[in-house]
Coordinates of C-alpha atoms in Angstrom, one line a residue:
Chain A
M11 CA 22.6 -13.0 19.2
A12 CA 23.4 -11.6 15.7
K13 CA 26.1 -14.2 15.1
D14 CA 23.7 -16.9 16.2
T15 CA 21.0 -16.0 13.7
M16 CA 23.6 -15.8 11.0
N17 CA 24.8 -19.3 11.7
K18 CA 21.3 -20.6 11.6
S19 CA 20.7 -19.4 8.1
R20 CA 23.8 -21.0 6.8
V21 CA 22.2 -24.5 6.5
N22 CA 21.4 -25.5 3.0
R23 CA 23.6 -22.8 1.3
S24 CA 26.3 -23.2 -1.3
L25 CA 29.1 -20.7 -2.2
G26 CA 28.1 -20.5 -5.9
G27 CA 24.6 -19.6 -4.9
D28 CA 25.9 -16.9 -2.4
I29 CA 27.9 -15.3 -5.2
M30 CA 24.9 -15.2 -7.6
V31 CA 22.6 -13.7 -4.9
T32 CA 25.2 -11.1 -4.0
L33 CA 25.7 -10.2 -7.6
M34 CA 21.9 -9.7 -8.2
L35 CA 21.6 -7.7 -5.0
V36 CA 24.3 -5.3 -6.0
L37 CA 23.1 -4.9 -9.6
V38 CA 19.4 -4.3 -8.7
G39 CA 20.4 -2.4 -5.6
A40 CA 22.3 0.0 -7.8
F41 CA 19.3 0.5 -10.1
M42 CA 17.1 1.1 -7.1
A43 CA 19.5 3.6 -5.5
L44 CA 20.5 5.6 -8.6
P45 CA 17.4 7.9 -8.7
L46 CA 17.6 8.4 -4.9
Y47 CA 21.3 9.3 -5.2
L48 CA 20.3 11.8 -7.9
S49 CA 17.7 13.4 -5.7
V50 CA 20.2 13.9 -2.9
V51 CA 22.9 15.3 -5.3
N52 CA 20.4 17.7 -6.9
A53 CA 19.4 19.1 -3.6
F54 CA 23.1 20.2 -3.0
K55 CA 23.6 21.7 -6.5
P56 CA 23.7 25.4 -7.0
L57 CA 21.1 26.6 -9.6
D58 CA 23.6 27.0 -12.4
E59 CA 24.7 23.4 -12.0
I60 CA 21.2 22.0 -12.2
F61 CA 20.8 23.4 -15.7
I62 CA 24.3 22.7 -16.9
Y63 CA 25.1 20.9 -20.2
P64 CA 26.0 18.1 -20.2
P65 CA 24.2 17.1 -17.0
R66 CA 26.3 15.5 -14.3
F67 CA 25.9 12.6 -11.9
Y68 CA 27.9 14.5 -9.3
V69 CA 28.0 18.0 -7.8
M70 CA 31.1 20.2 -8.4
K71 CA 30.5 22.9 -5.8
P72 CA 28.1 21.5 -3.2
T73 CA 26.1 24.2 -1.5
T74 CA 23.5 24.4 1.1
T75 CA 21.9 27.5 -0.5
N76 CA 18.8 25.4 -1.4
F77 CA 18.2 24.5 2.2
K78 CA 18.9 28.0 3.4
Q79 CA 16.4 29.4 0.9
L80 CA 13.9 26.8 1.9
F81 CA 14.2 27.9 5.6
Q82 CA 14.0 31.6 4.6
M83 CA 10.8 31.0 2.6
T84 CA 9.3 29.0 5.4
S85 CA 10.1 31.7 8.0
N86 CA 8.2 34.3 6.0
L87 CA 4.9 32.4 6.0
W88 CA 1.7 33.9 7.4
V89 CA 1.3 31.0 9.8
P90 CA 4.6 30.1 11.6
F91 CA 6.3 27.1 10.0
S92 CA 6.6 25.4 13.4
R93 CA 2.8 25.1 13.4
Y94 CA 2.8 23.0 10.2
V95 CA 5.6 20.9 11.7
F96 CA 3.5 20.4 14.9
N97 CA 0.4 19.5 12.9
S98 CA 2.2 16.9 10.9
V99 CA 4.0 15.4 13.9
F100 CA 0.9 15.4 16.1
V101 CA -1.3 13.8 13.5
T102 CA 1.3 11.2 12.5
I103 CA 1.9 10.1 16.1
V104 CA -1.8 9.8 16.9
V105 CA -2.6 7.9 13.7
T106 CA 0.3 5.5 13.9
I107 CA -0.3 4.5 17.5
S108 CA -4.1 4.3 17.3
H109 CA -4.1 2.5 14.0
V110 CA -1.7 -0.2 15.1
I111 CA -3.6 -0.7 18.4
L112 CA -7.1 -0.7 17.0
A113 CA -6.3 -2.8 13.9
S114 CA -4.5 -5.5 16.0
M115 CA -7.3 -5.5 18.6
A116 CA -9.8 -6.2 15.8
A117 CA -7.5 -8.7 14.1
Y118 CA -7.1 -10.9 17.1
P119 CA -10.7 -12.2 17.4
L120 CA -10.9 -12.3 13.6
A121 CA -7.9 -14.6 13.5
K122 CA -8.4 -16.8 16.6
H123 CA -12.0 -16.8 17.6
K124 CA -14.9 -18.6 16.0
F125 CA -18.0 -16.5 16.2
P126 CA -21.0 -15.7 13.9
G127 CA -20.0 -13.2 11.2
N128 CA -16.3 -13.9 11.4
K129 CA -15.8 -14.8 7.7
G130 CA -18.2 -12.2 6.5
V131 CA -16.3 -9.3 8.2
F132 CA -13.0 -10.6 6.9
K133 CA -14.4 -10.8 3.3
F134 CA -15.7 -7.3 3.6
V135 CA -12.4 -5.9 4.7
Q136 CA -10.6 -7.7 1.9
T137 CA -13.0 -6.4 -0.7
A138 CA -12.7 -2.8 0.6
L139 CA -8.9 -3.1 0.0
L140 CA -9.7 -3.6 -3.7
F141 CA -11.7 -0.4 -4.1
T142 CA -9.2 2.2 -5.2
G143 CA -11.1 4.8 -7.2
G144 CA -10.6 8.2 -5.6
T145 CA -14.4 8.5 -5.9
I146 CA -14.9 8.0 -2.1
A147 CA -13.5 11.4 -1.2
L148 CA -16.8 13.1 -1.9
P149 CA -19.0 10.8 0.2
Q150 CA -16.4 10.9 2.9
Y151 CA -16.6 14.7 2.9
I152 CA -20.4 14.5 3.2
I153 CA -20.2 12.1 6.2
M154 CA -17.6 14.4 7.9
A155 CA -19.7 17.4 7.3
F156 CA -22.6 15.6 8.8
L157 CA -20.5 14.8 11.9
G158 CA -19.2 18.4 12.0
M159 CA -15.6 17.2 11.5
V160 CA -14.6 19.1 8.4
D161 CA -11.7 21.4 9.0
T162 CA -10.7 19.8 12.3
Y163 CA -7.9 17.4 13.3
W164 CA -10.5 14.6 13.4
A165 CA -10.9 14.8 9.6
L166 CA -7.2 14.0 9.2
I167 CA -7.0 11.3 11.9
L168 CA -10.1 9.2 11.9
P169 CA -10.2 8.0 8.2
S170 CA -6.6 6.9 8.4
V171 CA -7.0 5.1 11.7
A172 CA -9.5 2.7 10.1
S173 CA -7.6 1.7 7.0
A174 CA -8.3 -1.9 6.0
L175 CA -4.7 -2.8 5.3
G176 CA -3.8 -2.9 9.0
L177 CA -6.5 -5.3 9.9
F178 CA -5.8 -7.6 7.0
L179 CA -2.0 -7.7 7.7
M180 CA -2.4 -8.3 11.4
K181 CA -5.0 -11.1 10.9
Q182 CA -2.7 -12.9 8.4
F183 CA 0.1 -12.8 10.9
M184 CA -1.9 -13.9 13.9
E185 CA -3.6 -16.9 12.3
P186 CA -0.7 -19.3 12.5
I187 CA -0.3 -18.8 16.3
G188 CA -0.8 -22.1 18.0
D189 CA -4.3 -22.5 19.6
A190 CA -2.8 -24.7 22.4
M191 CA -0.9 -21.8 23.9
L192 CA -3.9 -19.5 23.9
E193 CA -6.0 -22.2 25.4
A194 CA -3.5 -22.8 28.2
A195 CA -3.5 -19.1 29.0
K196 CA -7.3 -19.1 29.1
I197 CA -7.2 -22.1 31.5
D198 CA -4.7 -20.2 33.7
G199 CA -7.3 -17.5 34.0
A200 CA -6.1 -14.8 31.5
S201 CA -8.8 -12.7 30.0
E202 CA -9.0 -12.3 26.2
W203 CA -7.7 -8.7 26.5
R204 CA -4.7 -10.0 28.4
I205 CA -4.1 -12.8 26.0
W206 CA -4.1 -10.3 23.1
W207 CA -1.8 -7.8 24.7
Q208 CA 0.6 -10.1 26.6
I209 CA 0.8 -13.2 24.4
V210 CA -0.3 -12.5 20.9
M211 CA 1.2 -9.0 20.4
P212 CA 4.7 -9.9 21.4
I213 CA 4.7 -12.9 19.0
V214 CA 3.6 -10.8 16.0
K215 CA 6.0 -7.9 16.8
P216 CA 7.6 -8.0 13.3
A217 CA 4.1 -7.5 11.9
W218 CA 3.0 -4.6 13.9
L219 CA 6.4 -2.9 13.6
T220 CA 6.0 -3.2 9.9
L221 CA 2.5 -1.9 10.0
S222 CA 3.6 1.1 12.0
I223 CA 6.0 1.9 9.1
F224 CA 3.1 1.8 6.6
A225 CA 0.9 3.9 8.9
F226 CA 3.6 6.4 9.6
Q227 CA 4.5 7.1 6.0
S228 CA 1.1 7.1 4.5
I229 CA -0.1 9.7 7.0
W230 CA 3.1 11.7 6.9
N231 CA 2.8 12.0 3.1
A232 CA -1.0 12.8 3.2
T233 CA -2.0 16.3 2.3
G234 CA -5.5 16.2 3.8
N235 CA -6.5 18.9 1.2
N236 CA -10.0 17.5 0.8
F237 CA -11.1 18.1 4.4
I238 CA -8.9 21.0 5.6
Y239 CA -9.1 24.6 4.5
S240 CA -7.8 26.5 7.6
E241 CA -4.2 27.5 7.0
Q242 CA -3.2 26.7 10.6
L243 CA -4.4 23.1 10.4
K244 CA -2.6 22.2 7.2
L245 CA 0.1 19.6 7.0
L246 CA 3.8 19.8 5.9
P247 CA 3.4 18.2 2.4
T248 CA 0.8 20.8 1.5
V249 CA 3.0 23.7 2.4
L250 CA 6.1 22.2 0.7
T251 CA 4.2 21.6 -2.5
Q252 CA 3.1 25.2 -2.4
I253 CA 6.7 26.3 -2.2
Q254 CA 7.7 23.9 -5.0
A255 CA 5.0 25.3 -7.3
G256 CA 7.0 28.5 -7.4
G257 CA 8.4 27.8 -10.8
I258 CA 11.7 26.7 -12.5
A259 CA 13.8 29.0 -10.3
R260 CA 12.8 27.0 -7.3
T261 CA 13.9 23.6 -8.8
G262 CA 16.8 23.4 -6.3
V263 CA 14.6 24.4 -3.3
A264 CA 12.0 21.8 -4.4
A265 CA 14.7 19.1 -4.4
A266 CA 15.7 20.3 -0.9
A267 CA 12.1 20.3 0.3
S268 CA 11.5 16.7 -0.8
L269 CA 14.7 15.6 0.9
V270 CA 13.7 17.3 4.1
L271 CA 10.3 15.6 3.9
L272 CA 11.9 12.2 3.5
I273 CA 14.0 12.4 6.7
P274 CA 11.4 11.6 9.3
P275 CA 10.0 8.4 7.6
V276 CA 13.6 7.2 6.9
L277 CA 14.5 7.8 10.6
F278 CA 11.4 6.0 11.8
F279 CA 12.1 3.1 9.3
V280 CA 15.7 2.7 10.6
I281 CA 14.6 2.7 14.3
T282 CA 11.8 0.3 13.7
Q283 CA 13.8 -2.1 11.5
S284 CA 16.5 -2.4 14.1
N285 CA 13.9 -3.3 16.6
V286 CA 12.5 -6.1 14.4
L287 CA 15.8 -8.0 14.9
E288 CA 15.2 -8.4 18.6
T289 CA 12.1 -10.4 18.1
M290 CA 13.9 -13.5 16.9
A291 CA 13.9 -14.8 20.4
H292 CA 10.1 -15.2 20.3
S293 CA 9.9 -17.3 17.2
G294 CA 10.2 -20.5 19.1
M295 CA 6.8 -19.9 20.8
K296 CA 4.8 -20.9 17.7
D297 CA 3.8 -24.5 17.4
Chain B
M28 CA -50.4 -39.8 -3.7
S29 CA -50.6 -36.1 -4.3
T30 CA -51.9 -35.4 -0.8
Q31 CA -49.1 -37.5 0.6
T32 CA -46.5 -35.4 -1.2
L33 CA -48.3 -32.3 0.0
T34 CA -48.1 -33.3 3.6
N35 CA -44.5 -34.3 3.0
Q36 CA -43.8 -30.8 1.7
T37 CA -45.4 -29.1 4.6
E38 CA -43.5 -31.4 6.9
I39 CA -40.3 -30.5 5.2
K40 CA -41.2 -26.8 5.5
Q41 CA -42.0 -27.2 9.1
S42 CA -38.8 -29.0 9.9
K43 CA -36.9 -26.5 7.9
F44 CA -38.5 -23.7 9.9
K45 CA -37.6 -25.5 13.1
L46 CA -34.0 -25.9 11.9
W47 CA -33.9 -22.3 11.1
K48 CA -35.3 -21.3 14.5
A49 CA -32.7 -23.5 16.2
D50 CA -30.1 -22.0 14.0
V51 CA -31.0 -18.5 15.1
K52 CA -31.1 -19.5 18.7
H53 CA -27.7 -21.2 18.4
T54 CA -26.3 -18.1 16.6
V55 CA -27.6 -15.7 19.3
S56 CA -26.1 -17.9 22.1
E57 CA -22.8 -18.1 20.2
M58 CA -22.9 -14.3 19.8
K59 CA -23.5 -13.9 23.5
K60 CA -20.6 -16.3 24.3
N61 CA -18.3 -14.3 22.1
K62 CA -19.2 -10.8 23.4
V63 CA -15.5 -10.0 24.0
S64 CA -14.7 -10.7 20.3
Y65 CA -17.3 -8.1 19.2
L66 CA -16.1 -5.6 21.8
M67 CA -12.5 -5.9 20.5
M68 CA -13.6 -5.3 16.9
A69 CA -16.1 -2.6 17.7
P70 CA -13.8 0.5 17.7
F71 CA -12.1 -0.4 14.4
L72 CA -15.2 -1.6 12.6
T73 CA -17.2 1.5 13.6
L74 CA -14.6 3.8 12.0
F75 CA -14.1 1.5 9.1
C76 CA -17.9 1.4 8.3
L77 CA -18.1 5.2 8.6
F78 CA -15.2 6.2 6.5
T79 CA -14.7 3.3 4.1
V80 CA -17.7 1.1 3.8
L81 CA -20.4 3.9 3.7
P82 CA -18.5 6.0 1.2
I83 CA -17.9 3.0 -1.1
L84 CA -21.6 2.1 -0.9
S85 CA -22.6 5.7 -1.7
S86 CA -20.2 5.8 -4.6
M87 CA -21.9 2.6 -5.9
V88 CA -25.3 4.3 -5.7
L89 CA -24.0 7.4 -7.4
S90 CA -22.8 5.3 -10.3
F91 CA -26.5 5.0 -11.4
T92 CA -27.0 8.8 -11.4
Y93 CA -25.9 11.9 -13.2
F94 CA -24.1 14.0 -10.5
N95 CA -22.1 17.2 -11.2
M96 CA -21.4 17.9 -7.5
L97 CA -23.6 21.0 -7.6
E98 CA -27.1 19.8 -8.4
I99 CA -28.9 17.0 -6.7
P100 CA -28.0 13.6 -8.3
E101 CA -30.4 12.6 -11.1
W102 CA -31.3 8.9 -11.4
R103 CA -30.0 7.4 -14.7
G104 CA -30.3 3.7 -14.2
L105 CA -27.8 1.7 -16.2
Y106 CA -27.1 4.6 -18.6
N107 CA -23.6 5.3 -17.3
Y108 CA -22.6 1.7 -17.9
V109 CA -24.1 1.5 -21.3
R110 CA -22.4 4.7 -22.2
L111 CA -19.0 3.4 -21.0
F112 CA -19.1 0.4 -23.3
L113 CA -21.0 1.7 -26.3
E114 CA -20.1 5.4 -26.6
D115 CA -16.8 5.9 -24.8
D116 CA -13.9 4.8 -27.1
I117 CA -11.3 6.1 -24.8
F118 CA -12.6 3.9 -22.0
L119 CA -11.8 0.9 -24.1
I120 CA -8.3 2.2 -24.7
A121 CA -8.0 2.8 -21.0
I122 CA -9.0 -0.9 -20.3
K123 CA -6.4 -2.1 -22.7
N124 CA -3.7 0.0 -21.2
T125 CA -4.6 -0.9 -17.6
L126 CA -4.5 -4.6 -18.5
V127 CA -1.1 -4.2 -20.1
F128 CA 0.3 -2.4 -17.0
A129 CA -1.4 -4.8 -14.6
F130 CA -0.3 -8.0 -16.2
L131 CA 3.2 -6.8 -16.9
T132 CA 3.9 -5.1 -13.5
G133 CA 1.7 -7.1 -11.1
P134 CA 3.2 -10.6 -11.4
V135 CA 6.8 -9.4 -12.0
S136 CA 6.8 -7.1 -9.0
Y137 CA 5.2 -9.8 -6.8
L138 CA 8.0 -12.1 -7.7
L139 CA 10.6 -9.4 -7.2
C140 CA 9.2 -8.5 -3.8
F141 CA 9.4 -12.2 -2.7
V142 CA 12.8 -13.0 -4.2
F143 CA 14.5 -9.9 -2.9
A144 CA 12.9 -10.2 0.6
W145 CA 14.3 -13.8 0.6
F146 CA 17.8 -12.7 -0.5
I147 CA 18.0 -9.7 1.8
N148 CA 16.8 -11.7 4.8
E149 CA 20.0 -13.8 4.6
L150 CA 22.4 -10.9 4.9
T151 CA 24.1 -10.0 8.2
P152 CA 21.9 -7.6 10.3
K153 CA 23.7 -4.3 9.4
I154 CA 23.8 -4.9 5.6
R155 CA 20.3 -6.3 5.8
A156 CA 19.0 -3.1 7.3
F157 CA 20.8 -1.0 4.7
M158 CA 19.6 -3.1 1.7
T159 CA 16.0 -3.1 3.0
L160 CA 16.2 0.7 3.1
V161 CA 17.6 0.9 -0.4
F162 CA 14.9 -1.3 -1.9
Y163 CA 12.1 0.2 0.1
A164 CA 13.1 3.9 -0.1
P165 CA 11.3 4.6 -3.4
S166 CA 8.0 3.7 -1.8
M167 CA 8.6 5.9 1.2
C168 CA 8.1 9.3 -0.3
T169 CA 5.2 9.6 -2.7
S170 CA 6.7 12.2 -4.9
I171 CA 10.3 11.0 -5.2
Y172 CA 9.6 9.3 -8.6
V173 CA 9.5 12.8 -10.2
I174 CA 13.3 12.6 -10.3
W175 CA 12.9 10.2 -13.3
T176 CA 11.9 13.3 -15.4
Y177 CA 15.5 14.5 -14.8
I178 CA 16.8 11.2 -16.2
F179 CA 14.3 10.9 -19.2
D180 CA 13.9 14.5 -20.0
G181 CA 13.0 15.0 -23.7
D182 CA 15.7 17.5 -24.5
S183 CA 19.5 17.1 -24.4
Y184 CA 19.6 18.2 -20.7
G185 CA 18.1 14.9 -19.7
L186 CA 20.7 12.4 -18.3
A187 CA 19.7 9.6 -20.7
N188 CA 19.8 11.7 -23.8
A189 CA 23.0 13.5 -22.8
Y190 CA 24.9 10.3 -22.2
L191 CA 23.6 8.5 -25.3
M192 CA 24.5 11.5 -27.4
K193 CA 28.0 11.7 -25.9
L194 CA 28.5 8.1 -26.7
N195 CA 27.2 8.7 -30.3
I196 CA 24.5 6.1 -30.0
I197 CA 21.9 8.7 -30.9
D198 CA 22.3 12.1 -32.6
T199 CA 19.0 13.7 -31.7
P200 CA 17.4 13.6 -28.3
I201 CA 14.6 11.1 -27.8
Q202 CA 11.2 12.1 -26.4
W203 CA 11.3 9.3 -23.9
L204 CA 8.1 10.1 -22.1
T205 CA 5.9 11.3 -25.0
D206 CA 7.1 9.0 -27.8
V207 CA 4.7 6.1 -28.0
N208 CA 7.6 3.7 -28.8
Y209 CA 9.3 4.3 -25.5
N210 CA 6.9 5.7 -22.9
V211 CA 5.0 2.6 -22.0
G212 CA 8.2 0.6 -21.4
I213 CA 9.7 3.4 -19.3
I214 CA 6.6 3.8 -17.2
I215 CA 6.6 0.0 -16.6
M216 CA 10.2 0.2 -15.5
I217 CA 9.4 3.1 -13.1
Q218 CA 6.4 1.2 -11.7
L219 CA 8.6 -1.8 -11.0
W220 CA 11.1 0.5 -9.3
L221 CA 8.3 1.8 -7.1
S222 CA 6.7 -1.5 -6.5
L223 CA 8.9 -3.0 -3.8
G224 CA 6.7 -1.5 -1.2
T225 CA 4.0 -3.0 1.0
S226 CA 4.3 -6.6 -0.1
F227 CA 8.1 -6.5 0.1
L228 CA 8.1 -5.2 3.7
A229 CA 5.4 -7.7 4.7
F230 CA 7.4 -10.5 3.2
M231 CA 10.5 -9.3 5.1
A232 CA 8.4 -9.4 8.3
G233 CA 7.2 -12.9 7.3
F234 CA 10.7 -14.2 6.8
K235 CA 11.6 -12.8 10.3
S236 CA 8.8 -14.7 11.9
L237 CA 9.9 -18.1 10.4
D238 CA 10.8 -20.9 12.6
H239 CA 14.5 -21.6 12.0
S240 CA 14.6 -25.0 13.7
L241 CA 12.5 -26.3 10.8
C242 CA 15.3 -25.5 8.3
E243 CA 17.8 -27.5 10.4
A244 CA 15.3 -30.3 10.7
G245 CA 14.9 -30.1 6.9
A246 CA 18.6 -30.3 6.3
I247 CA 18.7 -33.6 8.4
D248 CA 15.7 -34.9 6.4
G249 CA 17.6 -34.5 3.1
I250 CA 17.0 -31.0 1.9
K251 CA 20.1 -30.1 -0.1
N252 CA 19.9 -26.5 -1.3
R253 CA 18.2 -23.2 -0.8
F254 CA 15.5 -23.8 -3.4
Q255 CA 14.3 -27.0 -1.8
E256 CA 14.3 -25.3 1.5
L257 CA 12.2 -22.4 0.0
V258 CA 9.7 -24.7 -1.6
Y259 CA 9.3 -27.3 1.2
I260 CA 9.8 -25.3 4.4
T261 CA 9.6 -21.6 3.9
I262 CA 6.7 -21.1 1.5
P263 CA 4.3 -23.4 3.4
Q264 CA 5.0 -21.4 6.5
M265 CA 4.3 -18.1 4.8
K266 CA 1.1 -18.9 3.0
N267 CA -0.9 -16.3 4.8
I268 CA 1.6 -13.5 4.1
L269 CA 1.8 -14.6 0.4
L270 CA -1.9 -14.2 0.2
F271 CA -1.7 -10.7 1.7
G272 CA 1.0 -9.8 -0.8
A273 CA -1.2 -11.0 -3.6
V274 CA -4.1 -8.8 -2.6
M275 CA -1.9 -5.7 -2.2
Q276 CA -0.3 -6.4 -5.6
I277 CA -3.6 -6.6 -7.3
S278 CA -4.8 -3.4 -5.9
S279 CA -1.6 -1.5 -6.9
A280 CA -1.2 -3.1 -10.3
F281 CA -4.7 -2.1 -11.4
A282 CA -4.4 1.3 -9.9
V283 CA -1.5 2.5 -12.2
G284 CA -2.3 6.1 -13.0
P285 CA -0.7 8.9 -11.0
V286 CA 2.8 8.0 -12.2
P287 CA 2.1 8.0 -15.9
M288 CA 0.0 11.1 -15.5
A289 CA 2.8 13.0 -13.7
L290 CA 5.5 11.9 -16.0
G291 CA 3.9 11.3 -19.4
G292 CA 1.4 14.2 -19.3
F293 CA -2.3 14.3 -19.2
P294 CA -3.7 13.5 -21.7
S295 CA -0.8 11.4 -22.9
T296 CA 0.2 11.1 -26.6
D297 CA -2.5 9.1 -28.4
Y298 CA -3.8 8.1 -25.0
S299 CA -0.9 5.7 -24.9
L300 CA -0.7 6.0 -21.0
H301 CA -4.4 6.6 -20.4
T302 CA -5.4 4.0 -17.8
V303 CA -8.7 3.4 -16.0
M304 CA -7.5 5.4 -13.0
V305 CA -6.6 8.3 -15.3
H306 CA -10.1 8.0 -16.8
I307 CA -11.6 8.2 -13.3
Y308 CA -9.5 11.3 -12.6
D309 CA -10.6 12.8 -15.9
Y310 CA -14.3 12.5 -15.2
G311 CA -14.2 13.0 -11.4
Q312 CA -11.8 15.8 -11.0
V313 CA -11.7 17.6 -14.4
R314 CA -15.2 17.2 -15.8
Y315 CA -17.1 16.9 -12.5
E316 CA -19.2 13.9 -13.7
M317 CA -19.1 12.1 -10.4
G318 CA -21.8 9.6 -11.4
Y319 CA -19.8 8.5 -14.5
A320 CA -16.6 8.4 -12.5
S321 CA -18.2 6.2 -9.9
A322 CA -19.4 3.8 -12.5
I323 CA -15.8 3.4 -13.8
A324 CA -14.5 3.0 -10.2
F325 CA -17.1 0.3 -9.6
L326 CA -16.1 -1.6 -12.7
L327 CA -12.4 -1.4 -11.7
C328 CA -13.2 -2.8 -8.3
L329 CA -15.2 -5.7 -9.9
A330 CA -12.2 -6.5 -12.1
M331 CA -9.9 -6.6 -9.1
I332 CA -12.3 -8.8 -7.1
G333 CA -12.4 -11.2 -10.1
T334 CA -8.6 -11.3 -10.4
N335 CA -8.4 -11.8 -6.6
K336 CA -10.7 -14.8 -6.8
V337 CA -8.7 -16.4 -9.6
I338 CA -5.4 -15.9 -7.8
Q339 CA -6.7 -17.2 -4.4
K340 CA -7.8 -20.3 -6.2
L341 CA -4.4 -20.7 -7.8
L342 CA -2.7 -20.2 -4.4
K343 CA -4.9 -22.8 -2.8
T344 CA -4.4 -25.5 -5.5
N345 CA -0.6 -25.1 -5.0
D346 CA -0.9 -26.4 -1.5

C-alpha cells in the first residue's frame, strides 16, 4: 500500500527538483526544530548548567531532577494531582469527540443540501471566525451565569464544542463530493443521517482526523480560568503555570512541566496522522 | 397619462406583493422539505449562537458605551470611535504595527504552509509523518515559543549573543527584544516559525484527499514537471481548502499580539511592538474600559472582513 502510493506520486518529477526540495526541507526543518530541541535539552539540564556561561546547545550531565521535583511539587498539592489530570483528560475527550461529530453533522447539509438560509448561515460562521478580540469572554461569562454553568464542567466544554473553525473546515472538504453518489444512495433508500455517517464521513476522513487534532490541542492547552474558580475543577495548564510562576529557581522545573504538557498532544498527533494514511483507498470515490 | 402611470404603479405593487407572497410560500415549503437539514444543524448552531454569536453581538453593543465592568454600562454613542481616531495616538501606532505584521507574516506564511505541505506530502510515509510533526510542533503547545527568550536574551547568557561574541562579530550583547532596530524583525521571524499551524495541516489533509489518477492522466496529456502539475491539476482540486487557509491566515495575521507581549515586554520600547490586539488587552484587561476595548475589537473585525472580501475576489478571479 505504502509503496503503491509512493510510485503514484513519482509521475512528473525530476531528480534535480527532488534534490532542491530535500535541501529546503532539511534547512527549514532544522530551523523549525532547533527551539524544540533546546526546550527538550533544557528540561534535562541541572540548574547550574542552565545558567552557565557560555550557554551550551547540549547537556553535559543530563539529569531527571527537574522531573522529580515537578512530581514532588505536584504530590504536595491541596487537591490531588490526579484530579487535575482527570479533569483535563475528561474535558479533552468529551470536547474532541462531540466537536468533530456536531461540526460534521452541521457541515453536511450546509455543503450538500440546498435550503433557505444556507448561504446566510455559512457567511455568519465565516464572519465569526474573523472576530478575535478577547472581548467576548465577559458576555460569555454573563450568558453562562444566566444558565447556571459558571464553575462547572459545562463551562469548559460547551463553548469549545461550538467553535466555528470545525464547521468551516468540514464544509470545505465535503463540498467537492459528487452529488451523483449521494443521489444514488438516496434512491436506494438511505436516510440523510445514514448518508452522512456511512458515505460522507468515510470520504472526508483526512479532514475530520485533522479537525480532531485541532480540537484536542486547543482544549488541552486551554486554562478555562475565566469560568472556573473551584480548585478541584481546574485543568492541568493552570496548575502547571502556577508551578512555573515560582521564580527563577524553578526554570528547570518549568521546562520539564511544558515538556510533560506537550506529550499528550504529540501522541494524539502521531496516532491520528498514521491513521490518515489509510484513507487513500477512498479517494477514488469522488467524481 | 398620470392616472395611467398611477394604475401601472399599483399594478406593479400588487404583482410585487403577489410575487413576495409566492416567495414566502415557496420558502416555507422548501423549509419543510429540508427539515432534516435543519435538524442536523440544530445542535451545533444552538451552541454556536449561545457562546459565539450572542457574545459577539453584545460586544458590539458595548462598544457604544462606557463600561468599567462594575457599574452599569453608560451609553456613549459614537464617542469611543471618535476618541480612537482623534485622541488616541497610540492606537494609530498600533494600526501601523498591526498592518506591518499582518502584511509581512500573512502572505509569507500562507505560501510557506502551502509549499511545505506540498513538499512533505511527497515523502515516504514514515519520513512524512516525522516532518509533519517537526513543522507542526511549534503550534502544538501554546507556550513553547517562550524558549526564544533563551536564544535572544539581552545579556551575554543568551545563545545568540554568546555565540556572536565568541566569534568576535559583536563585542557587547545586543538587546534583541527591546532594541527597536531588531525586535520587529525577530518577532516576525518567530511568528513565521509559529505559523505553520491550522492552514498547514488543513493543506496536508487536502493533498491527501487528492485524486491521484488525475496526475497520471495529466502526464499523458503532456504535463512535464511538478509545477505544471501543481498549477493545472492540484490547485484546481484544492480551491475549497485554499479558501479555508486564507481565512485562517487572515485571522491569525491580524491577531499578532500575545507573542510580542510575552517576549518584547508590555509596553514595548517606544510602542514598537504595540499591536491592535495588545491595545485591546491594555484597555480590556488592564484599564477595565470594556466599552473602549470592544470598539477596538469591532474595528479589527471589520478590517479582517474587508481583507477577506478582497482575497476571496482575488482567489475567484484566478480560476
